Short mmCIF file of C-alpha atoms in Angstrom, two decimals:
data_model
loop_
_atom_site.label_atom_id
_atom_site.label_comp_id
_atom_site.label_asym_id
_atom_site.label_seq_id
_atom_site.Cartn_x
_atom_site.Cartn_y
_atom_site.Cartn_z
CA MET A 1 -2.13 59.26 -22.20
CA GLU A 2 -5.32 59.97 -23.55
CA ARG A 3 -6.64 56.48 -23.34
CA TRP A 4 -5.55 56.11 -19.74
CA THR A 5 -7.33 59.31 -18.73
CA PHE A 6 -10.50 58.16 -20.53
CA ASP A 7 -10.18 54.93 -18.59
CA VAL A 8 -9.94 56.27 -15.55
CA ARG A 9 -12.81 58.61 -15.73
CA ARG A 10 -14.95 55.57 -16.69
CA TRP A 11 -13.75 53.76 -13.90
CA THR A 12 -14.38 56.61 -11.42
CA LEU A 13 -17.89 57.06 -12.86
CA GLY A 14 -18.81 53.63 -12.50
CA VAL A 15 -20.30 53.29 -15.86
CA ASN A 16 -20.41 49.63 -16.91
CA MET A 17 -18.17 49.04 -14.09
CA SER A 18 -16.63 45.24 -14.25
CA ARG A 19 -17.16 43.16 -11.43
CA ALA A 20 -13.47 42.87 -10.91
CA ALA A 21 -13.08 46.71 -10.61
CA ASN A 22 -16.01 46.76 -8.27
CA LEU A 23 -14.70 44.19 -6.14
CA SER A 24 -11.41 45.72 -5.97
CA LEU A 25 -12.68 49.07 -4.90
CA VAL A 26 -14.64 47.33 -2.19
CA LEU A 27 -11.83 45.34 -0.85
CA LEU A 28 -9.34 48.44 -1.01
CA CYS A 29 -11.69 50.69 0.82
CA TRP A 30 -12.50 47.91 3.58
CA ALA A 31 -8.60 47.34 4.10
CA ALA A 32 -7.86 50.75 4.39
CA ILE A 33 -10.59 51.48 6.70
CA TYR A 34 -10.86 48.49 9.00
CA LEU A 35 -7.55 46.60 9.23
CA PRO A 36 -4.95 49.74 10.29
CA GLY A 37 -4.29 49.44 13.79
CA LEU A 38 -6.93 46.50 14.28
CA GLY A 39 -5.02 44.93 17.05
CA SER A 40 -3.08 47.51 18.28
CA LEU A 41 -5.22 48.53 21.30
CA GLU A 42 -6.14 46.76 24.29
CA ILE A 43 -9.56 45.22 24.51
CA LYS A 44 -12.18 47.55 26.07
CA GLY A 45 -15.83 47.75 27.05
CA GLU A 46 -17.56 44.55 26.50
CA GLU A 47 -15.34 43.00 24.18
CA GLY A 48 -13.73 41.01 27.11
CA ARG A 49 -17.05 39.01 27.46
CA ARG A 50 -16.98 38.18 23.71
CA ILE A 51 -13.36 37.02 24.18
CA LEU A 52 -13.01 35.36 27.51
CA PRO A 53 -15.93 32.64 26.73
CA ALA A 54 -14.14 31.75 23.76
CA VAL A 55 -10.65 30.98 25.49
CA ALA A 56 -12.62 28.97 28.03
CA MET A 57 -14.53 26.96 25.28
CA LEU A 58 -11.07 26.19 23.53
CA GLU A 59 -9.46 25.30 26.94
CA THR A 60 -12.62 23.30 28.57
CA GLY A 61 -14.05 21.79 24.96
CA ASN A 62 -17.36 22.91 26.33
CA TYR A 63 -18.94 24.92 23.31
CA LEU A 64 -22.35 24.50 24.59
CA VAL A 65 -22.44 26.86 27.58
CA PRO A 66 -20.18 30.11 27.44
CA HIS A 67 -18.27 31.02 30.53
CA VAL A 68 -17.02 34.24 32.13
CA GLY A 69 -14.43 33.34 34.62
CA SER A 70 -15.92 30.34 36.79
CA GLU A 71 -19.77 31.26 36.04
CA PRO A 72 -22.04 30.72 33.11
CA TYR A 73 -22.49 33.59 31.06
CA PHE A 74 -26.16 33.89 30.53
CA SER A 75 -27.03 37.07 28.99
CA LYS A 76 -26.34 36.33 25.16
CA PRO A 77 -26.44 33.28 23.00
CA PRO A 78 -23.00 32.21 22.06
CA LEU A 79 -22.45 32.80 18.19
CA VAL A 80 -19.90 35.46 18.61
CA ASN A 81 -18.00 33.45 21.28
CA TRP A 82 -18.02 30.67 18.56
CA PHE A 83 -16.50 32.97 15.85
CA VAL A 84 -13.71 34.29 18.33
CA ALA A 85 -12.97 30.54 19.29
CA ALA A 86 -12.75 29.82 15.72
CA SER A 87 -10.41 32.74 15.16
CA PHE A 88 -8.30 31.73 17.58
CA LYS A 89 -8.08 28.28 16.56
CA LEU A 90 -7.68 28.47 13.03
CA THR A 91 -4.88 31.31 12.99
CA GLY A 92 -3.14 29.75 16.03
CA TYR A 93 -3.01 33.12 17.74
CA ARG A 94 -4.85 34.62 20.63
CA ASN A 95 -4.44 38.38 20.44
CA GLU A 96 -6.72 41.54 19.83
CA TRP A 97 -6.17 41.24 16.23
CA THR A 98 -7.43 37.73 15.83
CA ALA A 99 -10.08 38.41 18.45
CA ARG A 100 -11.43 41.43 16.26
CA LEU A 101 -11.27 39.52 12.94
CA PRO A 102 -14.53 38.08 13.00
CA SER A 103 -16.29 41.41 13.21
CA VAL A 104 -14.26 42.75 10.05
CA LEU A 105 -14.64 39.73 8.02
CA CYS A 106 -18.42 39.95 8.82
CA VAL A 107 -18.53 43.75 7.53
CA LEU A 108 -16.57 42.74 4.55
CA ALA A 109 -19.27 39.85 3.83
CA THR A 110 -21.91 42.14 3.88
CA ALA A 111 -20.03 44.76 1.63
CA LEU A 112 -19.38 41.97 -1.05
CA ALA A 113 -22.95 40.87 -1.01
CA PHE A 114 -23.94 44.52 -1.74
CA SER A 115 -21.33 44.42 -4.71
CA THR A 116 -22.22 41.20 -6.09
CA VAL A 117 -25.45 39.64 -4.98
CA ALA A 118 -27.45 43.08 -5.34
CA ARG A 119 -25.64 44.18 -8.32
CA SER A 120 -28.39 42.62 -10.61
CA SER A 121 -31.11 44.75 -8.86
CA LEU A 122 -29.17 47.87 -8.17
CA GLY A 123 -26.95 47.86 -11.13
CA PRO A 124 -23.02 48.19 -11.17
CA ARG A 125 -23.22 51.94 -9.72
CA GLY A 126 -26.07 51.38 -7.37
CA SER A 127 -24.31 48.38 -5.78
CA LEU A 128 -20.92 49.97 -5.58
CA ILE A 129 -22.52 53.31 -3.86
CA ALA A 130 -24.40 50.70 -1.35
CA ALA A 131 -21.27 48.65 -0.43
CA LEU A 132 -19.06 52.03 0.03
CA VAL A 133 -21.97 53.45 2.02
CA TRP A 134 -22.18 50.31 4.30
CA LEU A 135 -18.33 50.28 4.86
CA THR A 136 -18.30 54.38 5.44
CA ASN A 137 -20.80 55.15 7.81
CA PHE A 138 -19.99 55.80 11.49
CA GLY A 139 -21.76 52.92 13.14
CA MET A 140 -20.15 50.35 11.28
CA ILE A 141 -16.68 51.92 11.37
CA GLU A 142 -17.19 52.28 15.11
CA LYS A 143 -18.54 48.60 15.80
CA GLY A 144 -16.76 46.75 13.01
CA ARG A 145 -13.38 47.37 14.42
CA LEU A 146 -14.37 45.79 17.95
CA ILE A 147 -15.22 42.33 18.74
CA GLU A 148 -19.00 43.33 19.86
CA ILE A 149 -21.98 41.76 19.05
CA GLU A 150 -23.35 44.61 16.90
CA ALA A 151 -20.96 43.96 13.58
CA LEU A 152 -21.89 40.45 13.83
CA TYR A 153 -25.43 40.72 14.41
CA VAL A 154 -26.17 43.65 11.95
CA SER A 155 -23.95 41.94 9.13
CA LEU A 156 -26.15 38.84 9.44
CA VAL A 157 -29.39 40.49 9.04
CA GLY A 158 -28.06 42.78 6.38
CA LEU A 159 -27.14 39.40 4.35
CA ALA A 160 -30.71 38.42 4.85
CA LEU A 161 -32.10 41.54 3.46
CA ILE A 162 -29.72 41.61 0.77
CA PHE A 163 -30.56 38.37 -0.40
CA TRP A 164 -34.20 38.68 0.18
CA LEU A 165 -34.33 42.00 -1.57
CA SER A 166 -32.23 40.85 -4.60
CA CYS A 167 -34.38 37.73 -5.29
CA TRP A 168 -37.46 39.69 -4.80
CA GLU A 169 -36.56 42.24 -7.27
CA GLN A 170 -35.39 39.50 -9.84
CA ARG A 171 -38.67 37.67 -9.29
CA ARG A 172 -36.76 34.52 -8.20
CA SER A 173 -38.46 31.31 -6.66
CA PRO A 174 -40.14 31.72 -3.61
CA TRP A 175 -38.23 29.10 -1.90
CA LEU A 176 -34.96 30.98 -2.82
CA THR A 177 -36.33 34.17 -2.01
CA TRP A 178 -36.98 32.87 1.56
CA ILE A 179 -34.92 29.90 2.66
CA VAL A 180 -31.67 31.57 1.94
CA PRO A 181 -32.30 34.73 4.26
CA ALA A 182 -33.80 32.20 6.76
CA PHE A 183 -30.34 30.75 7.20
CA PHE A 184 -28.90 34.08 8.14
CA LEU A 185 -31.87 35.07 10.14
CA GLY A 186 -31.45 31.79 12.17
CA LEU A 187 -27.73 32.43 12.81
CA ASP A 188 -28.47 35.87 14.10
CA LEU A 189 -30.86 34.38 16.57
CA LEU A 190 -27.85 32.70 17.98
CA ALA A 191 -26.03 36.43 18.36
CA LYS A 192 -28.24 38.53 20.13
CA GLY A 193 -31.82 37.55 20.00
CA PRO A 194 -35.37 37.95 18.15
CA LEU A 195 -35.09 41.83 17.76
CA HIS A 196 -33.55 41.76 14.19
CA LEU A 197 -36.88 39.88 12.92
CA PHE A 198 -38.61 43.15 13.67
CA PHE A 199 -36.13 45.05 11.18
CA PHE A 200 -36.29 42.42 8.48
CA TYR A 201 -40.06 41.97 8.57
CA ALA A 202 -40.43 45.85 8.69
CA VAL A 203 -38.75 45.78 5.35
CA ALA A 204 -40.31 42.70 3.77
CA VAL A 205 -44.04 43.64 4.80
CA ALA A 206 -43.48 47.33 3.55
CA VAL A 207 -42.06 45.79 0.19
CA LEU A 208 -44.83 43.16 -0.31
CA PHE A 209 -47.56 45.71 0.69
CA ARG A 210 -46.49 48.26 -1.45
CA ALA A 211 -46.43 45.69 -4.34
CA GLY A 212 -49.73 44.32 -3.54
CA GLU A 213 -48.04 41.05 -2.92
CA LEU A 214 -48.64 40.42 0.96
CA ARG A 215 -50.23 37.12 0.19
CA THR A 216 -46.86 35.90 -0.59
CA LEU A 217 -46.29 35.72 3.27
CA TRP A 218 -48.47 32.69 3.49
CA HIS A 219 -46.54 30.96 0.70
CA PRO A 220 -45.48 27.24 1.90
CA ALA A 221 -41.88 28.80 1.25
CA HIS A 222 -41.96 31.22 3.93
CA LEU A 223 -43.40 29.11 6.35
CA VAL A 224 -40.65 26.47 5.91
CA ALA A 225 -38.04 29.44 6.19
CA ILE A 226 -39.47 30.33 9.95
CA VAL A 227 -39.39 26.52 10.48
CA VAL A 228 -35.60 26.80 9.20
CA LEU A 229 -34.63 29.79 11.26
CA LEU A 230 -36.19 28.39 14.42
CA GLY A 231 -34.59 25.05 13.87
CA ILE A 232 -31.05 26.54 13.83
CA PHE A 233 -31.88 28.55 17.07
CA LEU A 234 -33.10 25.39 18.88
CA ALA A 235 -30.41 22.93 17.72
CA TRP A 236 -28.36 24.94 20.35
CA ALA A 237 -31.06 25.98 22.77
CA ILE A 238 -32.52 22.51 23.69
CA PRO A 239 -29.40 21.12 24.57
CA TYR A 240 -28.32 24.30 26.40
CA TRP A 241 -31.83 24.15 28.34
CA GLN A 242 -31.03 20.54 29.27
CA ALA A 243 -27.50 21.19 30.39
CA MET A 244 -28.43 24.35 32.56
CA ARG A 245 -31.78 23.06 33.70
CA ALA A 246 -30.78 23.97 37.21
CA GLU A 247 -30.08 27.40 36.37
CA ASN A 248 -32.27 30.56 36.14
CA PHE A 249 -31.09 31.69 32.86
CA VAL A 250 -34.81 32.26 31.46
CA HIS A 251 -35.09 34.73 34.02
CA THR A 252 -31.97 36.35 33.09
CA TRP A 253 -33.39 36.57 29.23
CA SER A 254 -36.73 37.75 30.06
CA ALA A 255 -35.72 40.36 32.76
CA GLN A 256 -33.40 41.77 29.56
CA PHE A 257 -36.21 42.05 27.60
CA THR A 258 -38.84 43.37 29.90
CA GLY A 259 -36.16 45.80 31.17
CA ARG A 260 -36.01 47.38 27.62
CA LEU A 261 -39.62 47.84 27.79
CA SER A 262 -40.22 48.93 31.09
CA GLY A 263 -37.01 51.36 31.17
CA GLU A 264 -35.64 50.06 34.53
CA ASP A 265 -32.85 52.40 34.25
CA PHE A 266 -34.54 55.12 32.45
CA LYS A 267 -32.89 58.45 32.10
CA LEU A 268 -34.68 61.09 30.47
CA GLY A 269 -31.64 62.91 28.82
CA SER A 270 -30.09 59.59 27.32
CA TRP A 271 -33.44 58.77 26.04
CA LEU A 272 -33.92 61.96 24.34
CA GLN A 273 -30.71 61.38 22.66
CA ASN A 274 -31.70 58.07 20.97
CA ILE A 275 -33.02 59.21 17.87
CA PRO A 276 -30.23 61.68 17.09
CA ARG A 277 -27.59 59.37 18.20
CA GLY A 278 -29.21 56.55 15.93
CA LEU A 279 -29.31 58.89 12.99
CA ALA A 280 -25.49 59.84 13.60
CA TYR A 281 -24.74 56.03 13.12
CA LEU A 282 -25.39 56.48 9.62
CA LEU A 283 -23.17 59.81 9.19
CA PRO A 284 -21.93 61.21 6.87
CA TRP A 285 -25.01 59.68 4.56
CA THR A 286 -27.65 60.93 6.95
CA LEU A 287 -27.02 64.41 5.32
CA LEU A 288 -28.52 62.87 1.87
CA LEU A 289 -31.22 60.87 3.24
CA PRO A 290 -33.76 63.84 2.16
CA TRP A 291 -32.79 63.31 -1.66
CA ALA A 292 -34.45 59.40 -1.71
CA PHE A 293 -37.85 61.45 -1.28
CA GLY A 294 -36.99 63.24 -4.93
CA ALA A 295 -35.10 60.36 -6.68
CA LYS A 296 -36.31 59.62 -10.27
CA LEU A 297 -35.81 55.95 -10.83
CA THR A 298 -36.29 53.86 -13.59
CA THR A 299 -39.68 51.87 -13.11
CA PRO A 300 -42.49 52.17 -11.02
CA ARG A 301 -41.51 49.07 -9.31
CA ASP A 302 -38.18 50.70 -8.14
CA THR A 303 -40.20 53.80 -6.99
CA GLN A 304 -42.23 51.22 -5.12
CA LEU A 305 -39.25 49.74 -3.55
CA SER A 306 -37.86 52.96 -2.67
CA ARG A 307 -40.92 54.32 -0.69
CA ALA A 308 -41.18 50.79 0.97
CA LEU A 309 -37.65 50.88 2.25
CA ILE A 310 -38.15 54.29 3.62
CA TRP A 311 -40.96 53.01 5.89
CA GLY A 312 -39.14 49.94 6.39
CA CYS A 313 -36.20 51.81 8.02
CA ALA A 314 -38.02 54.28 9.83
CA ILE A 315 -40.78 52.39 11.37
CA PRO A 316 -38.63 50.02 13.39
CA PHE A 317 -35.99 52.97 13.80
CA LEU A 318 -38.59 55.12 15.63
CA CYS A 319 -40.20 52.15 17.54
CA VAL A 320 -37.03 50.69 18.98
CA ASN A 321 -35.35 54.25 19.87
CA LEU A 322 -38.70 55.23 21.75
CA LEU A 323 -38.63 52.32 24.03
CA PRO A 324 -37.92 53.64 27.59
CA GLY A 325 -34.93 51.10 27.89
CA ALA A 326 -33.52 51.50 24.47
CA LEU A 327 -30.13 52.24 23.21
CA PRO A 328 -29.28 53.81 20.14
CA ARG A 329 -27.34 50.73 18.89
CA TYR A 330 -30.30 48.66 19.22
CA SER A 331 -31.53 50.25 15.89
CA MET A 332 -28.37 49.59 13.95
CA PRO A 333 -30.04 47.03 11.72
CA ALA A 334 -31.73 49.68 10.05
CA LEU A 335 -28.66 50.56 8.36
CA VAL A 336 -29.02 47.84 5.93
CA PRO A 337 -32.06 49.10 4.26
CA ALA A 338 -30.82 52.59 4.39
CA CYS A 339 -27.44 51.69 2.56
CA TRP A 340 -29.75 49.81 -0.18
CA LEU A 341 -31.77 53.06 -0.31
CA MET A 342 -28.85 55.33 -0.53
CA GLY A 343 -27.71 53.02 -3.51
CA MET A 344 -30.79 53.28 -5.36
CA THR A 345 -30.80 57.11 -4.75
CA LEU A 346 -27.55 58.39 -5.56
CA ALA A 347 -27.38 56.16 -8.54
CA ALA A 348 -30.82 57.90 -10.03
CA ALA A 349 -30.70 59.70 -13.05
CA GLU A 350 -32.25 62.33 -11.39
CA ILE A 351 -32.85 63.71 -8.05
CA ARG A 352 -35.41 66.59 -7.13
CA ALA A 353 -34.65 67.58 -3.72
CA PRO A 354 -37.51 68.44 -1.55
CA LYS A 355 -38.69 72.13 -1.34
CA TRP A 356 -37.57 72.38 2.37
CA TRP A 357 -34.14 70.82 1.21
CA ARG A 358 -33.12 72.84 -1.69
CA PHE A 359 -30.32 75.05 -0.22
CA VAL A 360 -27.93 72.35 -1.74
CA ARG A 361 -27.85 71.68 -5.59
CA VAL A 362 -28.13 68.09 -6.21
CA PRO A 363 -25.11 67.23 -8.42
CA SER A 364 -25.16 64.86 -11.65
CA PRO A 365 -24.97 61.04 -11.22
CA GLU A 366 -21.28 61.41 -12.42
CA ARG A 367 -20.58 63.86 -9.70
CA ARG A 368 -22.80 61.78 -7.12
CA MET A 369 -20.61 58.91 -7.88
CA ARG A 370 -17.35 60.81 -7.55
CA LEU A 371 -18.37 62.00 -4.26
CA VAL A 372 -19.32 58.61 -2.75
CA ILE A 373 -15.75 57.15 -3.88
CA PHE A 374 -14.04 60.60 -2.55
CA ILE A 375 -15.73 60.11 1.12
CA ALA A 376 -14.65 56.43 0.78
CA ILE A 377 -10.95 57.27 0.14
CA ALA A 378 -11.34 60.30 2.65
CA ALA A 379 -12.39 57.60 5.26
CA GLY A 380 -9.60 55.15 4.47
CA LEU A 381 -6.96 57.74 4.56
CA ALA A 382 -8.51 59.10 7.84
CA LEU A 383 -8.20 55.73 9.52
CA CYS A 384 -4.60 55.11 8.30
CA LEU A 385 -3.65 58.43 9.87
CA TYR A 386 -5.34 57.44 13.01
CA ALA A 387 -3.51 54.09 13.24
CA ALA A 388 -0.14 56.04 12.49
CA ALA A 389 -0.69 59.40 14.73
CA VAL A 390 -3.25 58.19 17.23
CA ILE A 391 -3.02 54.82 18.13
CA PRO A 392 0.71 55.01 19.47
CA ALA A 393 -0.44 57.71 21.96
CA LEU A 394 -3.30 55.61 23.21
CA GLN A 395 -1.17 52.64 23.50
CA ARG A 396 0.96 54.52 26.13
CA ARG A 397 -2.31 55.18 28.06
CA ALA A 398 -3.13 51.46 28.45
CA LYS A 399 -5.24 50.54 31.45
CA VAL A 400 -5.92 46.83 31.25
CA LYS A 401 -2.44 45.13 30.02
CA PRO A 402 -0.52 46.82 33.14
CA ILE A 403 -2.55 45.02 35.37
CA ALA A 404 -1.86 41.65 33.95
CA ALA A 405 1.72 42.46 33.35
CA GLN A 406 2.30 43.27 37.28
CA ILE A 407 0.45 39.68 38.18
CA ASP A 408 2.61 38.01 35.71
CA ASP A 409 5.60 39.35 37.64
CA LEU A 410 4.51 38.31 40.82
CA VAL A 411 3.41 34.85 39.92
CA PRO A 412 5.93 32.34 38.93
CA GLU A 413 5.75 30.63 35.38
CA SER A 414 5.40 27.06 37.09
CA ALA A 415 2.68 28.11 39.39
CA ALA A 416 -1.28 28.27 38.67
CA LEU A 417 -3.39 31.19 39.35
CA TYR A 418 -6.39 30.48 41.12
CA ALA A 419 -9.13 32.96 40.29
CA LEU A 420 -11.77 32.91 42.75
CA ASP A 421 -15.17 33.84 41.43
CA PRO A 422 -13.38 36.50 39.32
CA ASP A 423 -16.51 37.82 37.27
CA TYR A 424 -15.73 40.03 34.44
CA GLN A 425 -12.21 41.19 34.51
CA PRO A 426 -10.83 42.26 31.08
CA PHE A 427 -7.01 41.96 32.21
CA LEU A 428 -7.41 38.23 32.58
CA PHE A 429 -7.19 37.60 28.44
CA TYR A 430 -3.47 39.12 29.07
CA ILE A 431 -2.34 36.83 32.06
CA ARG A 432 0.43 34.39 30.59
CA ARG A 433 0.31 32.31 33.81
CA ARG A 434 -1.89 29.31 33.79
CA ILE A 435 -5.31 30.36 35.08
CA VAL A 436 -7.88 28.08 36.88
CA TYR A 437 -11.17 29.25 37.71
CA VAL A 438 -12.97 28.20 40.93
CA SER A 439 -16.27 29.30 42.56
CA ARG A 440 -15.65 28.88 46.40
CA VAL A 441 -12.81 29.08 48.77
CA ASP A 442 -13.43 25.37 49.54
CA ASP A 443 -12.54 24.59 45.84
CA VAL A 444 -9.19 26.19 45.82
CA PRO A 445 -6.87 23.13 46.29
CA LEU A 446 -4.31 22.73 49.17
CA THR A 447 -1.63 23.12 46.79
CA ALA A 448 -2.61 26.41 45.48
CA ARG A 449 0.03 29.16 46.32
CA TYR A 450 -1.53 32.24 44.27
CA VAL A 451 -5.43 33.32 44.49
CA LEU A 452 -6.90 36.21 42.67
CA VAL A 453 -10.06 37.53 44.78
CA GLN A 454 -12.49 40.51 44.85
CA PRO A 455 -12.93 42.38 47.90
CA ASP A 456 -15.90 40.46 49.21
CA GLN A 457 -13.84 37.21 49.38
CA GLU A 458 -10.74 38.81 50.85
CA GLN A 459 -11.69 38.36 54.51
CA PRO A 460 -12.68 34.44 53.90
CA VAL A 461 -9.50 33.53 52.17
CA LEU A 462 -7.65 35.69 54.83
CA GLY A 463 -9.41 33.90 57.60
CA SER A 464 -9.49 30.30 56.35
CA GLU A 465 -7.65 27.46 57.95
CA ARG A 466 -7.69 25.43 54.88
CA TRP A 467 -4.02 25.89 54.11
CA ALA A 468 -2.81 25.43 57.61
CA PRO A 469 -0.19 25.75 58.92
CA LEU A 470 0.11 28.06 55.67
CA ARG A 471 -1.98 31.21 55.44
CA ALA A 472 -2.95 33.79 52.83
CA ARG A 473 -1.80 37.42 52.71
CA PRO A 474 -2.28 39.96 50.07
CA ILE A 475 0.78 40.88 47.83
CA PHE A 476 -0.99 42.95 45.12
CA LYS A 477 -4.18 45.12 45.06
CA THR A 478 -5.36 47.38 42.22
CA THR A 479 -8.76 49.11 41.11
CA ASP A 480 -9.05 49.23 37.49
CA TYR A 481 -10.64 51.76 35.31
CA ARG A 482 -14.19 50.36 36.00
CA ASN A 483 -13.55 51.05 39.68
CA HIS A 484 -13.34 47.18 40.23
CA THR A 485 -10.80 45.95 42.71
CA ILE A 486 -8.70 42.88 42.58
CA ILE A 487 -6.59 41.40 45.15
CA LEU A 488 -3.67 38.85 44.56
CA MET A 489 -3.29 36.75 47.63
CA LEU A 490 -0.05 34.48 48.38
CA ILE A 491 -0.43 31.30 50.61
CA GLU A 492 2.72 30.87 52.60
CA LYS A 493 4.16 30.22 56.12
CA ARG A 494 3.04 32.57 58.64
CA PRO A 495 5.97 35.22 59.66
CA ASP A 496 6.52 33.65 63.01
CA GLN A 497 6.91 30.12 61.88
CA SER A 498 10.55 28.88 60.99
#
């Protein structure tokens, strides 16, 4: 019994923690936080825009151009759609669980990188703390359990920063230091766009500046890395541009970018909440950030790195959140250097809290380690309880699945459902009938009997003589939670015809 107590004590303190024990704890916390109830709730928010293009890719074989309904989707590059399509293809299932699987796997990959790749730099205790902080902050728990771009986008810039910081700390070859991160940065260009480069280089420049090594930015390895990351993006972008030459997708991208800068939909109340909400993404660890200023680290190089990470987090976080058209989630890449910083800070032998933040006594390293593990366990238990007690109640309040079920009841299994310029309709993911997307009334074939339309297309379909002597009539009409109305039309004989 005494031996067992001693072993558990050593294990919980993280002293000389083995890689196997480190990875086991990370995997256990990840599974407890991110897997319970993952596929139990219907898709919501923007998830359909990530899922429906993936379904279209599998059905049409066109992986180059994402489509939502009958129209090309220009707003975002296709990496998240590719990931979802791959999940559907590899698992053989199309449901909420497999749709969200790429997000939770990306979160796991970054956590494992913290606990393995960063172990030589942060040490066994610091790398474990960084991984657990990554898994348990509110931002990643919220986004990582959905198939949204943020989980993928932030995880990729996280992998780039972890590899870069680890290689720089260990004084590895400049070629390894720059080329490996470039691969993840290039993929990230296919996830959302170039904003992540601002966060990556804010950290890299701050670290190199504090170390007096800014000249390494001109090393040939860095220049080749830039070519690599741009090459990854252009490998998709060039054929995409050629295929979509007739479409004005460049205007869509430029309008999005200028809209962020000019604040076309600027609302003062929301803008004032950007920074507080951005800080809330790191909770509960935001409360411990002041300790980073008083951490006594082992070497001057570690102290310089800590100060550089503070600046590398703060500058892009403030710049992005102060943009008139910004949303707090745009600053989520700052979570990655913040997790590294917390790993360094909470593993430090001594922390002297700032004078203005001494109302809480700084615990010993052993107690800090216990606190981190306790929070991780509490988060896992909370998500398990949420899956068992709350999700069943939310399932009974489903808003998307019932629409699909009603349409499936009205359309025979043998019939095709023609969706006429449907735009983004989340319920289409749940319809079990064969869906054919068309852009115009004239594209609906003469053999069609069931047509799904939006209100602006109702009268053209009702008045069309295309199917004469048959005529269309509405048999189902509903308005969803987004206040979007859809109408199911049946093409049949006129009532006065025998």
